[in-house]
Short mmCIF file of C-alpha atoms in Angstrom, two decimals:
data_model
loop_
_atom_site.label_atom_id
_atom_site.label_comp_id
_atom_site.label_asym_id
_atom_site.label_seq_id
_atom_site.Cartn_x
_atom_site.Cartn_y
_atom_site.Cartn_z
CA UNK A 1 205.92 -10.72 282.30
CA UNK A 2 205.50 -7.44 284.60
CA UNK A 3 207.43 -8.91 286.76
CA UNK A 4 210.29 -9.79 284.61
CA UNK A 5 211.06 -6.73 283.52
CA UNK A 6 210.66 -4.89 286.96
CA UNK A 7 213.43 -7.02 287.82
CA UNK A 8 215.53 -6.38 284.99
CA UNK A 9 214.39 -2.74 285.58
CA UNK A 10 216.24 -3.46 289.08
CA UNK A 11 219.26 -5.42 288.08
CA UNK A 12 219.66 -2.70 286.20
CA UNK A 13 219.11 0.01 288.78
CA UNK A 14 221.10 -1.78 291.24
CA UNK A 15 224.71 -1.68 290.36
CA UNK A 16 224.32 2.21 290.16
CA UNK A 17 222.73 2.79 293.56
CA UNK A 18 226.14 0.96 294.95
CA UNK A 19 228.48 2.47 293.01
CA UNK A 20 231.45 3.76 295.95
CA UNK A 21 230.75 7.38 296.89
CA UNK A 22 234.58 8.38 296.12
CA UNK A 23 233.49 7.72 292.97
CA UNK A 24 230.68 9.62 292.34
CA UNK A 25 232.50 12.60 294.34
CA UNK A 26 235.10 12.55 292.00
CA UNK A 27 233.41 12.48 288.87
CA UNK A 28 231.22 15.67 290.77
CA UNK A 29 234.88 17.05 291.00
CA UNK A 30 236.13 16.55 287.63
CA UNK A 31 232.84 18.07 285.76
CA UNK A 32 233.43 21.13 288.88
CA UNK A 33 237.81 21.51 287.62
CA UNK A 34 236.39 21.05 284.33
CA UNK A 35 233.56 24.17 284.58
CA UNK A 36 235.90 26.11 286.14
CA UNK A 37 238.69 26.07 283.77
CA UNK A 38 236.61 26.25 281.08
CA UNK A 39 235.40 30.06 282.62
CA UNK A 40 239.22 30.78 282.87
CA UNK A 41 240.53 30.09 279.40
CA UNK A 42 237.29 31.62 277.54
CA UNK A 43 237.58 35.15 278.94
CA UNK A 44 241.16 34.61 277.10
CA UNK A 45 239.83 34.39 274.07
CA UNK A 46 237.23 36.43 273.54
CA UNK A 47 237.58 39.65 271.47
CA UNK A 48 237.38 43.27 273.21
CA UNK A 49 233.03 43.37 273.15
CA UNK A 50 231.62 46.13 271.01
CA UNK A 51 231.47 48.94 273.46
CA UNK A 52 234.75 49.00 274.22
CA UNK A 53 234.95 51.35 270.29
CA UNK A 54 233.90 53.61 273.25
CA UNK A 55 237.61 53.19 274.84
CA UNK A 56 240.06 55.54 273.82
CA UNK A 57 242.79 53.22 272.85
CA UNK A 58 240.35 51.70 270.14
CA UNK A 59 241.57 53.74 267.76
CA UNK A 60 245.31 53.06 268.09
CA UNK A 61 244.58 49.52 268.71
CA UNK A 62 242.95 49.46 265.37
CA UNK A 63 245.69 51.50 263.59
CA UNK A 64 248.13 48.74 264.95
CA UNK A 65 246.36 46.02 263.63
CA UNK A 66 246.09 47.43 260.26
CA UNK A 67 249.74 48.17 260.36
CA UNK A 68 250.11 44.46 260.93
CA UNK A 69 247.67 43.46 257.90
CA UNK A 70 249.74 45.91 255.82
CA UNK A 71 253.05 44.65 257.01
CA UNK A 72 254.02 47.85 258.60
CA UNK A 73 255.63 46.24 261.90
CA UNK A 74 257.78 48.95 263.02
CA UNK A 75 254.75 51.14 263.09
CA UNK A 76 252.17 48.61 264.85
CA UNK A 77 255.12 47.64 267.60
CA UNK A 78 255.02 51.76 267.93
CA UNK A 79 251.10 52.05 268.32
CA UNK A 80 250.90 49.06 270.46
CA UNK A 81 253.23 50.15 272.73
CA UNK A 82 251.69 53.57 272.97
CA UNK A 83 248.50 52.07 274.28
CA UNK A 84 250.10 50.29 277.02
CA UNK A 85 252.05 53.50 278.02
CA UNK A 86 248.74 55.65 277.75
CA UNK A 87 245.70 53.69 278.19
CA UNK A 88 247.15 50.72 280.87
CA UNK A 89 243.56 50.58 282.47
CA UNK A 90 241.75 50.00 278.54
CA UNK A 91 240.20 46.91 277.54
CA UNK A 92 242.83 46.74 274.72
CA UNK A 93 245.44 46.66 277.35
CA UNK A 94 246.12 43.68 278.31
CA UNK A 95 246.61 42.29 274.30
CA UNK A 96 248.89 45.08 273.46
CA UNK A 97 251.86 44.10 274.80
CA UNK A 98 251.33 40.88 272.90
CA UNK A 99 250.72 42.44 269.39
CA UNK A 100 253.82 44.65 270.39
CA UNK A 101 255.96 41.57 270.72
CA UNK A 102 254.60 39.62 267.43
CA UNK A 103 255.13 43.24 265.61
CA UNK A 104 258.81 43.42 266.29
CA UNK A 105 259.15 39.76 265.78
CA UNK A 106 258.17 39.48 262.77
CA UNK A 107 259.97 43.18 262.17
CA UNK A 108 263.62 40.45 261.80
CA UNK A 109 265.38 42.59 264.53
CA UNK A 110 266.41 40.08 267.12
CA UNK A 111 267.46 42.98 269.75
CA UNK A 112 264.42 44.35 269.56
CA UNK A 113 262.72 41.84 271.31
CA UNK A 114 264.96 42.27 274.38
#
């Protein structure tokens, strides 16, 4: 009986120990493209982190967005802008001139946006 399932325990073990090394190389790839994109696109995303209320565009950045949850686009395209003329090295920086664009968007003015 021990020796039964040693063997299965070897059939078993077998096919893996000869799978091609391409293979196994490019799954080690994949999961590596896969770690490293995954670092890329979630510094994206994430929020401003709490120290930058420390920043002096935080502030106008927050004005903006309220202007935006109040529906006052003219005004948040204005504040936005401001912090990417002022404050170009802030940590609110590099979303501004995004809010900026979806401010005058939804402002209805076409030329605006050019």
């Amino acid at each position: 009986m021990i020796i039964r399932l040693l063997l299965a325990a070897g059939a078993v073990a077998l096919p893996v120990a000869l799978l091609p090394v391409t293979r196994q190389e490019s799954v080690r790839d994949t999961r590596a493209d896969s770690v490293s994109y995954a670092r890329q696109t979630a510094s994206a995303e994430v929020p401003p982190p709490p120290w930058a209320e420390a920043d002096a565009a935080d502030s106008l950045y927050r004005a903006g967005r309220e202007a935006i949850n109040r529906g006052d686009f003219r005004r948040a395209a204005a504040l936005f802008g401001e912090i990417s003329a002022k404050y170009p090295r802030s940590q609110y920086a590099p979303d501004a001139p995004y809010w900026r664009a979806f401010a005058l968007y939804k402002s209805g003015r076409d030329d605006d946006l050019r």
